[in-house]
Each structure stands twice: as C-alpha cells, then as structure tokens.
CSV table of C-alpha atoms in Angstrom, one decimal:
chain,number,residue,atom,x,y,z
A,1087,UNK,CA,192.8,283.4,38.1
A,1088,UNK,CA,193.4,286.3,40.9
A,1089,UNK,CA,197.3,287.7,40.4
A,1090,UNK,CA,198.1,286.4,44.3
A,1091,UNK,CA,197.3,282.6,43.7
A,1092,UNK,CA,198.6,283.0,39.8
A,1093,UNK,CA,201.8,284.4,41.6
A,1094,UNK,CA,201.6,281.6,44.5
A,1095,UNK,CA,201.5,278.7,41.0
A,1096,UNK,CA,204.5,280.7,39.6
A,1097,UNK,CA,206.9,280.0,42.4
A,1098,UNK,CA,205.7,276.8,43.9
A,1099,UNK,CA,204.5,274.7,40.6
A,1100,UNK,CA,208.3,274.1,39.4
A,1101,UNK,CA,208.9,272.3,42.9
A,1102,UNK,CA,205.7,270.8,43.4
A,1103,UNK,CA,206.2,268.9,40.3
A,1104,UNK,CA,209.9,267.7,41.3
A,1105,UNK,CA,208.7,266.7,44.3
A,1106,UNK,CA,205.3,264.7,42.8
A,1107,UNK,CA,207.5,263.3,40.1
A,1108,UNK,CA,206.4,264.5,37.2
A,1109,UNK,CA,208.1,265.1,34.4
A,1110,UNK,CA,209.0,268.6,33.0
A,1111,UNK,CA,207.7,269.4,29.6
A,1112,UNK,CA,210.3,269.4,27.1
A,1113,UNK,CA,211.2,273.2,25.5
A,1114,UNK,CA,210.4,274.9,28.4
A,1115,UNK,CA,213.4,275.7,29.5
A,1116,UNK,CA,214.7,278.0,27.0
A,1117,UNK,CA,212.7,280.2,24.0
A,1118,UNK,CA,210.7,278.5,22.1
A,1119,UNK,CA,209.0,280.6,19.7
A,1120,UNK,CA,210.8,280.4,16.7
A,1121,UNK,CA,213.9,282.9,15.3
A,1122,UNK,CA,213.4,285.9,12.8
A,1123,UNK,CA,212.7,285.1,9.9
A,1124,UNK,CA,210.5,282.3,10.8
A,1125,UNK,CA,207.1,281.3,12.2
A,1126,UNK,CA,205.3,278.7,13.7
A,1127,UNK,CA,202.2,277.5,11.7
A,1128,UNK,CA,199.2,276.1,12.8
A,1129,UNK,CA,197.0,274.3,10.5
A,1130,UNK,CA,193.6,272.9,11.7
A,1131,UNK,CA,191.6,270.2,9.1
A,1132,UNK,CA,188.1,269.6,10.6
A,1133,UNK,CA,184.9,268.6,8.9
A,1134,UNK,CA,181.9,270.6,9.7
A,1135,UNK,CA,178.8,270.8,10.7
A,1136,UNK,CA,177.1,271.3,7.8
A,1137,UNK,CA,178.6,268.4,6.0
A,1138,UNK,CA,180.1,265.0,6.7
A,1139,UNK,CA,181.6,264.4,3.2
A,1140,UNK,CA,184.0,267.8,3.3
A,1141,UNK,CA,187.0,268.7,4.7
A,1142,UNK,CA,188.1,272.2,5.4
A,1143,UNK,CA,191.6,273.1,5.9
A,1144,UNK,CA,192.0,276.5,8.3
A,1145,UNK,CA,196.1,277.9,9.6
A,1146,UNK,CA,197.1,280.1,12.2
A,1147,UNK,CA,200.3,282.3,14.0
A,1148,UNK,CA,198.8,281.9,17.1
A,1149,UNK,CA,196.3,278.7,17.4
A,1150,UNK,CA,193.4,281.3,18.3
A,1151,UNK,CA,192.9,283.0,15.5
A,1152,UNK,CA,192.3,280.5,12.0
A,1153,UNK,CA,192.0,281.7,8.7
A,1154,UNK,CA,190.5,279.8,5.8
A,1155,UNK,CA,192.9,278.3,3.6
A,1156,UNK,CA,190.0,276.3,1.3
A,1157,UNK,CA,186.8,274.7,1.9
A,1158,UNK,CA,185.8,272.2,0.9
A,1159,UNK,CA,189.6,271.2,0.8
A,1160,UNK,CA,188.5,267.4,-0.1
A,1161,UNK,CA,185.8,265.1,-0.4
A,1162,UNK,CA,186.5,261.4,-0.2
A,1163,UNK,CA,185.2,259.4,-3.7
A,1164,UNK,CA,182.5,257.6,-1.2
A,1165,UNK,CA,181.9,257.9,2.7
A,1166,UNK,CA,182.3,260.3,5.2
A,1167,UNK,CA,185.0,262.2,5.9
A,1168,UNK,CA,185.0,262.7,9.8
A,1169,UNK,CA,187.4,263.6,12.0
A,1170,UNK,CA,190.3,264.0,9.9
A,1171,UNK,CA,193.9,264.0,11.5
A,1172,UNK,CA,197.0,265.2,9.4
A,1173,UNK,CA,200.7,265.1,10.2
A,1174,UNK,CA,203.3,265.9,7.6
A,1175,UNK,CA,205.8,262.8,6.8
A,1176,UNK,CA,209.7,262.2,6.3
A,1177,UNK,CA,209.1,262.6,2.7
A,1178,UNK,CA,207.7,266.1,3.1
A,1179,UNK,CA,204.2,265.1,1.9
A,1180,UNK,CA,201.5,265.8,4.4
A,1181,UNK,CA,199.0,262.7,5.1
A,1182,UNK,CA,195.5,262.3,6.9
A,1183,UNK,CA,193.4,259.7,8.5
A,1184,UNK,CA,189.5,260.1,8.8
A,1185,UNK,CA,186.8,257.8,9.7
A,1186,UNK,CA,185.0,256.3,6.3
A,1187,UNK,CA,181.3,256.1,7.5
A,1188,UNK,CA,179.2,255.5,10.6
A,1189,UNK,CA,179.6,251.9,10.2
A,1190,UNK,CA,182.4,249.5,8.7
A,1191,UNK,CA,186.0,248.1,9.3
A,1192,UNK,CA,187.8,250.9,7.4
A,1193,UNK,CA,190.0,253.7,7.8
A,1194,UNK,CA,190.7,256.7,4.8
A,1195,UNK,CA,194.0,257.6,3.9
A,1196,UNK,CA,195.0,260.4,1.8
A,1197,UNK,CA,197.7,262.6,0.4
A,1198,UNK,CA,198.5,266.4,-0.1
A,1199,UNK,CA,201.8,268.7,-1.3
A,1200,UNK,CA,200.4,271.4,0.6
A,1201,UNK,CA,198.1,270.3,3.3
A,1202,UNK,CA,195.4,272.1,0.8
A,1203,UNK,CA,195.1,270.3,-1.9
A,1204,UNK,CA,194.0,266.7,-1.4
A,1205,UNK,CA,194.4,263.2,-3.3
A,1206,UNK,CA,192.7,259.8,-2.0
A,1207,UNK,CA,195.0,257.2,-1.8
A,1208,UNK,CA,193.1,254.1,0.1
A,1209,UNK,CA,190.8,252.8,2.5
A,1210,UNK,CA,192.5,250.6,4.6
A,1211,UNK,CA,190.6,247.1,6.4
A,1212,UNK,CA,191.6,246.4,9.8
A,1213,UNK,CA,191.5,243.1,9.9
A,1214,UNK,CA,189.8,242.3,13.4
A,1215,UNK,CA,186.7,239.6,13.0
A,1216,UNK,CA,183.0,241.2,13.2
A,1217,UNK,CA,183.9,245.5,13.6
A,1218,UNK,CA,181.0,247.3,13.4
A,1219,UNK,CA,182.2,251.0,14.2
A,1220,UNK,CA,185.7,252.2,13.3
A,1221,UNK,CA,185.8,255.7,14.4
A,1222,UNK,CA,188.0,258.6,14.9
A,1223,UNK,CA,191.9,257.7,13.8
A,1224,UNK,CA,194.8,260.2,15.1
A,1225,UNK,CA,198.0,260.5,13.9
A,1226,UNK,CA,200.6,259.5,16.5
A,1227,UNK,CA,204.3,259.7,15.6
A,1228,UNK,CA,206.5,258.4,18.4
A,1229,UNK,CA,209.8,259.8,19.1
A,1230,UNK,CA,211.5,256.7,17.7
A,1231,UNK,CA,209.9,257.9,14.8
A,1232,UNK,CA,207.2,255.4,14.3
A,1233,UNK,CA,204.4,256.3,12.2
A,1234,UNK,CA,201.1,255.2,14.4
A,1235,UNK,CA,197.7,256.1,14.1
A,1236,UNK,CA,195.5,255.4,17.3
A,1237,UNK,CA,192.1,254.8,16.6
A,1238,UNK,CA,188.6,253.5,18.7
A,1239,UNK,CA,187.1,249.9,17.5
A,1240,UNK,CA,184.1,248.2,19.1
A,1241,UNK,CA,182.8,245.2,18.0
A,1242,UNK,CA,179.2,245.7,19.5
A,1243,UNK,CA,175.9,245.9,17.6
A,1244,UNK,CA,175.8,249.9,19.5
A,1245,UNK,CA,178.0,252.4,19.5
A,1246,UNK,CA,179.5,251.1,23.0
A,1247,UNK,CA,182.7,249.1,24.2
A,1248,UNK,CA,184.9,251.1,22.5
A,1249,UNK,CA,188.7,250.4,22.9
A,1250,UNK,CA,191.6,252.2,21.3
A,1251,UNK,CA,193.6,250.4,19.4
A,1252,UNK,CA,197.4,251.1,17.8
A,1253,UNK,CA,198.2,250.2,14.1
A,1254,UNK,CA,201.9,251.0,13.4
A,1255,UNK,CA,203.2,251.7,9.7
A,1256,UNK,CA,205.8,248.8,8.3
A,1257,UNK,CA,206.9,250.6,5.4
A,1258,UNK,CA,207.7,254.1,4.7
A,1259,UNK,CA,204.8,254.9,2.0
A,1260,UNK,CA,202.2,254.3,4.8
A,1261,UNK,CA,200.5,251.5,3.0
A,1262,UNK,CA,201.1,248.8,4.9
A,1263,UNK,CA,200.2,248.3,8.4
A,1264,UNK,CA,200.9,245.9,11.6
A,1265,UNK,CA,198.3,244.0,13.6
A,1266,UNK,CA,196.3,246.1,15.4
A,1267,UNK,CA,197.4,246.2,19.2
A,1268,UNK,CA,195.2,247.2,22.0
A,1269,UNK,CA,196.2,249.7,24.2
A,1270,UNK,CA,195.6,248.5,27.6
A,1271,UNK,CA,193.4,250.2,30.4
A,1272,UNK,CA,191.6,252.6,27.8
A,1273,UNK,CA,188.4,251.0,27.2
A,1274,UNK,CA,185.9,249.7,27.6
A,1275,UNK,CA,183.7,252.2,26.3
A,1276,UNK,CA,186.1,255.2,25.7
A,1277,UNK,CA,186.8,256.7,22.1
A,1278,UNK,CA,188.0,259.5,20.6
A,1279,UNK,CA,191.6,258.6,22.1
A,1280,UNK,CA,194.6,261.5,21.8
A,1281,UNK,CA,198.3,260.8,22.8
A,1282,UNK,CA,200.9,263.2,23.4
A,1283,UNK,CA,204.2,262.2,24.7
A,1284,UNK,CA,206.2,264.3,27.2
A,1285,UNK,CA,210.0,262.9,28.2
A,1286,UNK,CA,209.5,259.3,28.6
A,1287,UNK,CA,205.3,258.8,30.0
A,1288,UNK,CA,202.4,258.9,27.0
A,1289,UNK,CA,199.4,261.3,28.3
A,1290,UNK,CA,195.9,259.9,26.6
A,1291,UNK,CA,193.1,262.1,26.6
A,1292,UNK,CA,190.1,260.3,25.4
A,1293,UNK,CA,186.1,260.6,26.5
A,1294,UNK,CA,184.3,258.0,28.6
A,1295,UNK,CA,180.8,257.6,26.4
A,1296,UNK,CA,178.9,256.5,29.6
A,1297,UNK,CA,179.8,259.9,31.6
A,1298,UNK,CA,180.0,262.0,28.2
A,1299,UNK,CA,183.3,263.4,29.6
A,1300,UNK,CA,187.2,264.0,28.6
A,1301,UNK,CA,189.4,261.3,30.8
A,1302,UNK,CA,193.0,261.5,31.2
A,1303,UNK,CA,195.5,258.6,31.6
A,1304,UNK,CA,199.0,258.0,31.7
A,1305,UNK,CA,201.5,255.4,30.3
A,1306,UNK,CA,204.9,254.3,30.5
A,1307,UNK,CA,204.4,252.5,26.8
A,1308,UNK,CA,202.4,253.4,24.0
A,1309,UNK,CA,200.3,250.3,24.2
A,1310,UNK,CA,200.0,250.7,28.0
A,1311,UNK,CA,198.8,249.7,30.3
A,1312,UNK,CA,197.4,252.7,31.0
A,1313,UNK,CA,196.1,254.3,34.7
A,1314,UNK,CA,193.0,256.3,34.2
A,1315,UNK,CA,194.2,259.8,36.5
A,1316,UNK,CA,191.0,261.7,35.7
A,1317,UNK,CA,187.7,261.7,35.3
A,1318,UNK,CA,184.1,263.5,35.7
A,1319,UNK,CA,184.7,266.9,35.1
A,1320,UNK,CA,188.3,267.1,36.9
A,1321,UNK,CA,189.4,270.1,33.8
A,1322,UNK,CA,186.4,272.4,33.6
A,1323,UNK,CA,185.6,270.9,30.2
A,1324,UNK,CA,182.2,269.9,31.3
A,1325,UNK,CA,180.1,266.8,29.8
A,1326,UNK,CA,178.7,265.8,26.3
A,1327,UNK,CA,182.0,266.9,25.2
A,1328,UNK,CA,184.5,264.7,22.6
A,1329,UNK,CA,187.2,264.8,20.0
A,1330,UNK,CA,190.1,266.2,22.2
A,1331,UNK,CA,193.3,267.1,20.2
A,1332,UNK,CA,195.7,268.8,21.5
A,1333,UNK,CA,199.0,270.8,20.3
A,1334,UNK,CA,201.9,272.7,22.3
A,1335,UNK,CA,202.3,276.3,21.9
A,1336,UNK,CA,205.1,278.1,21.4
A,1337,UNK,CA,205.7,279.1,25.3
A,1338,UNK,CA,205.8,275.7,26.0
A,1339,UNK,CA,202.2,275.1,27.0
A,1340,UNK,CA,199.7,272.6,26.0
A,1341,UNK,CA,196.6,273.5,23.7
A,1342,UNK,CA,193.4,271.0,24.4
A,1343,UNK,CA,190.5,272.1,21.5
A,1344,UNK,CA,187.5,270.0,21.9
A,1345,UNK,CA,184.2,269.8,20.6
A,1346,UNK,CA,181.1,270.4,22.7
A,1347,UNK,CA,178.7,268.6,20.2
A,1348,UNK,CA,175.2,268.6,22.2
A,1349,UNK,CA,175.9,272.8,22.8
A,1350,UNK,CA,177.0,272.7,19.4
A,1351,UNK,CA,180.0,275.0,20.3
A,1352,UNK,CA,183.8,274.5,19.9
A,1353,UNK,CA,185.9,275.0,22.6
A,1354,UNK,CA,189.6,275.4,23.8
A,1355,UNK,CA,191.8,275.3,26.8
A,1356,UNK,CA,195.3,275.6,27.9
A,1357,UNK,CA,197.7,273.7,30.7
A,1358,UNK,CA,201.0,274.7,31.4
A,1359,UNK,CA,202.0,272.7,34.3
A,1360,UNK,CA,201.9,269.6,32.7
A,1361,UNK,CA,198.1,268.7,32.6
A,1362,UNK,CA,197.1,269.2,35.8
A,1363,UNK,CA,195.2,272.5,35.6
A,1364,UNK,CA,193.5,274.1,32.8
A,1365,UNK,CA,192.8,277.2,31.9
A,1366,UNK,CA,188.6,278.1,31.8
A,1367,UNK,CA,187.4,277.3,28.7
A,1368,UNK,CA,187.0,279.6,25.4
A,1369,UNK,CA,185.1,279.0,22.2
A,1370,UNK,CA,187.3,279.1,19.2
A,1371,UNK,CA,186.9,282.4,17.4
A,1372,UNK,CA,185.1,282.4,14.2
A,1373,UNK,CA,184.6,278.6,13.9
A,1374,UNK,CA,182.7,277.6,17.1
A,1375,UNK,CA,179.3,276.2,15.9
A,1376,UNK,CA,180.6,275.4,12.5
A,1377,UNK,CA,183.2,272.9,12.9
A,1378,UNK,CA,183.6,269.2,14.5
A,1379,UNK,CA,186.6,267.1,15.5
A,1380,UNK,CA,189.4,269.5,14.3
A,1381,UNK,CA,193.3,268.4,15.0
A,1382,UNK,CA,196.1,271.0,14.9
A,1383,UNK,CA,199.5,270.4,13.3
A,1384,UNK,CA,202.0,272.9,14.4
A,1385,UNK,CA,205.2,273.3,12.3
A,1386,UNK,CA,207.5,276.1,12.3
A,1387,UNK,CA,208.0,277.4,8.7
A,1388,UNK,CA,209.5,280.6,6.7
A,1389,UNK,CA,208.3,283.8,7.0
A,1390,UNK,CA,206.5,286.0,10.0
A,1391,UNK,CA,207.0,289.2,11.5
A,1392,UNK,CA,209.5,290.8,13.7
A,1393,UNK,CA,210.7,294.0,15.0
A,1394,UNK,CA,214.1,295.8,15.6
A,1395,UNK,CA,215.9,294.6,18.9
A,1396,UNK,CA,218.1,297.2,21.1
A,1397,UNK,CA,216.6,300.2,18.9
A,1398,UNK,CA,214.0,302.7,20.4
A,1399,UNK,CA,210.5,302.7,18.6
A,1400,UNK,CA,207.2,304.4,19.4
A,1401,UNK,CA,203.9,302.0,18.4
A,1402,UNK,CA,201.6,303.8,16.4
A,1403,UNK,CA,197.5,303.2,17.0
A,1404,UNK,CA,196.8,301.5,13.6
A,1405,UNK,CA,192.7,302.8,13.5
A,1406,UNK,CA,193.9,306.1,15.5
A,1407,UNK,CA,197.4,307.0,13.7
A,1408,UNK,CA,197.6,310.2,15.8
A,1409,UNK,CA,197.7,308.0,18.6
A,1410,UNK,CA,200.8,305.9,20.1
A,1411,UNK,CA,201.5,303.6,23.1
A,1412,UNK,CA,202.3,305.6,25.9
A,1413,UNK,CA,202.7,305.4,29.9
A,1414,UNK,CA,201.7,307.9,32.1
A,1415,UNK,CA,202.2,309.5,35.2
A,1416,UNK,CA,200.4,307.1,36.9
A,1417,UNK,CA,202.5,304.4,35.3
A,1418,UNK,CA,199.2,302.4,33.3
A,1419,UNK,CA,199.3,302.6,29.6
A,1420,UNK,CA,197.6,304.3,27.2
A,1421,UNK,CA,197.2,305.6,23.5
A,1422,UNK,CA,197.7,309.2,23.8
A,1423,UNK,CA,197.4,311.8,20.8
A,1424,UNK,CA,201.7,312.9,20.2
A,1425,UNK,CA,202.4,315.1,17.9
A,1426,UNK,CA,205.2,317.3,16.8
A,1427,UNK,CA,204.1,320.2,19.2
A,1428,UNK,CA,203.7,317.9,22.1
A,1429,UNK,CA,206.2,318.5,25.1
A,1430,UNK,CA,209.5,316.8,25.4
A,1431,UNK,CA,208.2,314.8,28.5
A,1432,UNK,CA,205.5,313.1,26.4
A,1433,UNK,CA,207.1,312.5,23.4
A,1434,UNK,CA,209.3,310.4,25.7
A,1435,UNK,CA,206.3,308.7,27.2
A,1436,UNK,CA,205.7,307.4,24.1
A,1437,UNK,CA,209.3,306.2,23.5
A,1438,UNK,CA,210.6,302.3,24.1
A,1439,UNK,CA,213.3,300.4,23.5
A,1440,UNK,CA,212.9,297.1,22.1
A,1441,UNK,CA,214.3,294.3,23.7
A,1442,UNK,CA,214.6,290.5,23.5
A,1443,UNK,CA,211.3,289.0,25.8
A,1444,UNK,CA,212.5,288.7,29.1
A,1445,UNK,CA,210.8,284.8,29.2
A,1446,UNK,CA,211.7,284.3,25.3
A,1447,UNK,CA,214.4,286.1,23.3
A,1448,UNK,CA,212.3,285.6,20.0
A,1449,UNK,CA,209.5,287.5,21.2
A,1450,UNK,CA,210.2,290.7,22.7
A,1451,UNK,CA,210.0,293.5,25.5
A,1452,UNK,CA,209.6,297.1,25.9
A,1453,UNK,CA,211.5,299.0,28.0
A,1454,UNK,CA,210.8,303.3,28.6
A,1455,UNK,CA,213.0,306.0,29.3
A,1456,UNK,CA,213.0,305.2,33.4
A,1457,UNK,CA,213.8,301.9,32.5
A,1458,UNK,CA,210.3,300.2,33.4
A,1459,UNK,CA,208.9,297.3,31.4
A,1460,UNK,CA,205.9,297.6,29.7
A,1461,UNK,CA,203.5,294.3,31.4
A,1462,UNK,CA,199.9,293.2,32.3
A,1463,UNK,CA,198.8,292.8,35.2
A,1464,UNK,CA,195.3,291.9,36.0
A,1465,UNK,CA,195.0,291.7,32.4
A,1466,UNK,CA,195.8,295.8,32.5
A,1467,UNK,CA,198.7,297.3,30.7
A,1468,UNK,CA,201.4,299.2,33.5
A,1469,UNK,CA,205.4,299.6,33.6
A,1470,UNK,CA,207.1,298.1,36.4
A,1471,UNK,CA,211.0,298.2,36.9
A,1472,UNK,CA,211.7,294.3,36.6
A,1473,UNK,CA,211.8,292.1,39.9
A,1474,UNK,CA,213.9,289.1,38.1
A,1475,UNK,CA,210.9,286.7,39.0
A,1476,UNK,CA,209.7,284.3,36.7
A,1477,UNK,CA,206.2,286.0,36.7
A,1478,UNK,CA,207.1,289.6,35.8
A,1479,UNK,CA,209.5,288.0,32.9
A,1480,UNK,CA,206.4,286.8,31.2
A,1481,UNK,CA,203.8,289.4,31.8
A,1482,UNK,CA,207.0,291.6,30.0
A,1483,UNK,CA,207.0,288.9,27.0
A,1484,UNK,CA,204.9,289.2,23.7
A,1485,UNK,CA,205.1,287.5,20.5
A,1486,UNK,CA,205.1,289.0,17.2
A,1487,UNK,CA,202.2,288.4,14.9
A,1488,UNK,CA,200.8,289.9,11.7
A,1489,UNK,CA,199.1,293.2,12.6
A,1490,UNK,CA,195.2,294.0,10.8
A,1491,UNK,CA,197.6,296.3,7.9
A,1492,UNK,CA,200.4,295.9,6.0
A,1493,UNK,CA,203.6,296.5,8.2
A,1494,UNK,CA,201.6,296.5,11.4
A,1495,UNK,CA,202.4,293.8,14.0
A,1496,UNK,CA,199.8,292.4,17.0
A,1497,UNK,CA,202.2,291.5,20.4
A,1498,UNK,CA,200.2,288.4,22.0
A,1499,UNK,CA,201.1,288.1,25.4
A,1500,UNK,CA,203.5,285.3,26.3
A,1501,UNK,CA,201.9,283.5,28.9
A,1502,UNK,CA,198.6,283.7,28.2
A,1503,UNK,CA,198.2,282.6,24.6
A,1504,UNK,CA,195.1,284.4,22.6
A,1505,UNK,CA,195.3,287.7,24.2
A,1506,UNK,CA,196.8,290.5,22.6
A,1507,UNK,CA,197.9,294.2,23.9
A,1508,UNK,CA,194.9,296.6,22.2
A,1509,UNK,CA,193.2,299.7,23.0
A,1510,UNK,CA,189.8,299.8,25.0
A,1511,UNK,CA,188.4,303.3,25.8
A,1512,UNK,CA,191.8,304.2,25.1
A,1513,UNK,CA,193.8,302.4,27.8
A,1514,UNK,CA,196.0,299.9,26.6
A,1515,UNK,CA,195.0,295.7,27.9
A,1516,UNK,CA,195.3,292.4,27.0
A,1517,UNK,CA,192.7,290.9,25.9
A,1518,UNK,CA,191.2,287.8,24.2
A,1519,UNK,CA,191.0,287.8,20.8
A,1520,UNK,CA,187.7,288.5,19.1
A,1521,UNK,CA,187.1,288.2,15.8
A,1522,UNK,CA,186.1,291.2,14.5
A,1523,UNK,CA,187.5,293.8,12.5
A,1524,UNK,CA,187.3,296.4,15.1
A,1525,UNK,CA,189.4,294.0,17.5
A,1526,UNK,CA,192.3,293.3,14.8
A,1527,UNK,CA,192.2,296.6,14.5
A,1528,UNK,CA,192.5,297.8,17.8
A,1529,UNK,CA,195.3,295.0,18.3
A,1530,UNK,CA,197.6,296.6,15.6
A,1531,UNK,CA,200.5,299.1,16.2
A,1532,UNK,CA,203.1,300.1,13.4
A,1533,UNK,CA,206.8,300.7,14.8
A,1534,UNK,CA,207.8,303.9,13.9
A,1535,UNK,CA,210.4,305.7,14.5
A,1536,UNK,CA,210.8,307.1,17.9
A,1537,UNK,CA,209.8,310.2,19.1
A,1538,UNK,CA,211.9,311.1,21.8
C-alpha cells in the first residue's frame, strides 16, 4: 500500500469503525507484545504433503519464520491424521483434534506434555444418523471457557452439503461430549469452518466448496445464526483455497494462513482493522509446498530476547562486524565501516539511545544524537524527529527477536509483521523475511557498546 492512503487508513480507520459499529479488537489499546524476560510462542501442527498419517509440529517468535521442532511428531494407530488443531488446556496438557480418514463418523483426540511428543487417547463417534464425511475439527475455546471444537459434517453420498457443526466438552478430561449443534447460516456446502471471537460478535471464516473460496460471517452467538459478510474473492485470497486458521499477533493484528491446495502453495495474510482489509498475500517461508491445513497456537512463555532501555548502543553488522547502523547526512540509514580512527561526527552517527517502542513499550525505539527516530518509510530505513501521530509511532516500533548468532537480536517492524530491519547494498530496509542464511544474516545486529 502507497504511504499517502496507508497514512489516510491510519487516521480515519479508528472513526470509521466507531461510526460502522464495529467492534474494536481487544489488546490494541495498549502494548501487547510481552515483558522482558518473556516471549510469545507460536507453534504450528500441520500434516503434509507428503503424508496423511504424520503430523509435524513447527514454533515461532514471530509467526513468519517456523522452525522444526520434530517430524513426524505423531502418527495416529490407524487413519489419517489431517488437519490437526491443538490448544493447550486448564490442566496444562496440550490436546488436538484431527480428521480420522476420508470417510467415517469420527473425530481423533490426542494428548501431549509438550506439544511435541504425542499420545492417542480416542476416536470419538458423533452420533448423527448416516455421516459419511467428518472433516476438519478446530479447537474453539470460548471466553466463558467452554471447551468446543467446530467441525464440518455432511451426510451426502459426495463430498457436498457441508454444515459446521459445535460439540461442546461436559467434563474437564475432554472425553465426553454434548450433542452436536448446528451452527446456523454456515452451510450448506461450506467446510473448513474457523471462529475467532472479538468483544462480544464470533467472526467465521470458512470456504464455500461451490466457489472454492474463503467466506466470512459474523455472529452474535456461537451457534449463530450467522450472516454471510463476504464472499468471492472480497480478501485477495483468491480461489481453490481452504483450511483458514487464524491467530493475533502481538501488535494486535489478525494472522489468516491458508492453504492454496490446487497451486500447492501455502499462504498468509494479515488484517488489522478488524477483518475488513487484508494485507496481499505471502507464502509461508520454508514450508509453502510442503505443508496442508496448519493451525497456530500462540502462547506467551519464558525466555526471548531484549535490549537495554534509556542506555546508548551502536548495532553492529553481524556478517560485516566492521560495520554498524548508521544515519547519514542525508538522514537514510546505512551500515557504514566505524572504527577507532573514524571522526567524532561519525562515530556519533552510529550512536542511539534505546528507548521503549513509541507504539509498544516492550518492543523498542532508537533515537540519535539530534534526537530523530530511527523509522521506515516506504519500506526504507530514515530518522525523522517524531510528529506524535499514530503512524510515525509504529514505523519507530520494532520487536526483539533472536538474531542469526549468539547474542545478536533481529528488530521486526511493529506494524508490519514479517519484515525485519537488514542490510541490502548496504542501506538499511525492512524487509520480508526470506529464508535463507544470507537474510538472517543480514537481519542480525549485536548491541555493543556505543561509540560516541
């Protein structure tokens, strides 16, 4: 998006919505990434496409870039295992849901310590007369704290007429279930069904298999009824697309991953003005083509990486050490070569103070010697003196994660999630993460102490 209607969004979309009335997303209005000393965790399970009977477990700082925990992380004792969904329970056990086989009346259940290591526990029957398909069960835990689990059931000799359907838990070991209840206005003929809940309306997001694309409803109720709001390709997604999960990231935002199964690509999307624009679609590094039907659970656990507030620090190239951030004369940023014979003037260039984030105090901000803030604009890095405008606050903001070496750190930009400040030609951007070695390494700066 151009900076001028980006800007234009900025200031009008907070009104717009009070005056559609919509509902503001909850955590927006203060920091949401998580304190030092802590860390919000992603962890995606997905099966793949080279097998329907495995599970593979991958986590993430920044839900963009997913590391391998195991694979296979577990095979059912008979079926399929597709498109498993995981949430972690009261009892501090993580369970998951996944579609049995192709055909059949049953959902799996199973059981893990450590959202790695997996134990069966049950395939449950739902008991409605003459299913033939039983497909895709998510997670969905209320905010009355209601276990569900949403899940698409058709009772045709195709795979057609789907309707979602809720089962709620009746007991706190998960194994016993309440009659399945349809949820009203989703269906016929739409599967793959997600629900997130913002304030008090339930947002489905589920794929019409006539059109082959990603609807979007709303609800006042979990069980509806539901008003279709979109359809056809109203988010950019485009067609033959399914299995939309989604997860909010730490700025407050919404995360869509879907999978594009007839491109055989893996894709994902952001919103952050509650659904109603989305961000143009970007393949998931590293696992696009491999997996299908992933879900995210986001938890926020020990550990992480974090810097020194209200010190000064100079950020050292990681794969050019004789390099460090630095603004010029002409107020862009670079990585410049300083050294202990440069002039006073550049080692002060290359000199910040680290701040809070100006949009979220657990990220932070960099401020030089003239007191301008190190931001992106147009995706390139500058220092501006701060206008107090929403806009400015988060092109100032980046969050802390694990840099490519020990003690480094990568700053992904606040407000749009998956890019990270890095070196290109030697002028400092923010880019989208790639995943290659020569990216992470390119991302990653080591605070050192200051030069000026």
């Amino acid at each position: 998006m151009n900076r001028p209607v980006r800007t234009l969004l900025a200031l009008l979309g907070p009104l717009l919505m009070v005056l559609l009335g919509v509902p503001a997303l909850q955590g927006t209005a203060s920091a949401s990434a998580p304190p030092a000393g802590q860390t919000t965790r992603y962890t995606m399970t997905a099966f793949t496409n080279s097998s329907e009977s495995n599970m593979y477990v991958y986590d993430s700082a920044d839900a963009t870039a997913f590391t391998l925990q195991k694979g296979p992380a577990y095979t059912p004792p008979s079926g399929l295992i597709r498109d498993p969904s995981i949430f972690r329970h009261t009892d501090g056990f993580y369970y998951m849901t996944y579609t049995t086989n192709w055909t059949g009346n049953t959902i799996g259940f199973a059981r893990s310590a450590d959202r790695v290591n997996w134990t069966f526990l049950y395939n449950y029957t739902i008991p409605i007369s003459g299913l033939t398909r039983t497909w895709a069960p998510e997670w969905f835990i209320d905010t009355d704290g209601s276990v569900n689990v949403i899940v698409s059931l058709t009772t045709a000799s195709t795979a057609t007429h789907f309707t979602a359907y809720k089962l709620t838990a009746t007991d706190s070991a998960l194994t016993t279930w309440s009659a399945p209840a349809q949820l009203s206005g989703i269906g016929p003929n739409n599967i793959d069904t997600f629900i997130v809940k913002t304030g008090s309306t339930y947002h489905a997001f589920t794929k019409n298999e006539t059109t082959k694309y990603i609807e979007y409803a709303t609800a006042s109720s979990l069980t509806g009824p539901y008003t279709i709001l979109k359809t056809g390709d109203w988010a950019g997604f485009g067609s033959w697309v399914e299995g939309p999960a989604l997860v909010q990231l730490d700025n407050g935002g919404w995360r869509i991953y879907y999978d594009g199964y007839r491109a055989g690509k893996y894709w994902y999307s952001d919103s952050f003005d509650n659904f109603a624009t989305w961000s143009t679609p970007n393949e998931v590094p590293g696992l696009s083509g491999f997996i299908r039907h992933a879900t995210v659970l986001k938890e926020t656990v020990p550990g992480g990486v974090t810097l020194p507030t209200h010190t000064t620090r100079s950020l050292q190239s990681v794969n050019f050490p004789g390099r460090y951030a630095v603004v010029r004369s002409d107020s862009l940023g670079y990585v410049d070569p300083v050294s202990a014979s440069s002039s006073t003037a550049v080692k002060q260039s290359a000199t910040f103070t680290v701040l809070p984030g100006l949009a979220d105090a657990n990220c932070y901000s960099f401020r030089d010697s003239a007191g301008r803030y190190l931001r992106h604009w147009d995706f390139r890095v500058r220092f501006d003196a701060a206008n107090g405008t929403d806009t400015f606050n988060k092109d100032a903001t980046y969050c802390a994660r694990p840099g490519r070496t020990s003690g480094s750190v990568s700053l992904e930009s606040y407000n749009y999630p998956g890019r990270y400040l890095r070196h290109y030609n030697y002028a400092l951007r923010v880019d989208l993460y790639q995943n290659t070695d020569t990216f992470r390494a390119d991302s990653s700066f080591t605070a050192v102490s200051p030069w000026a």
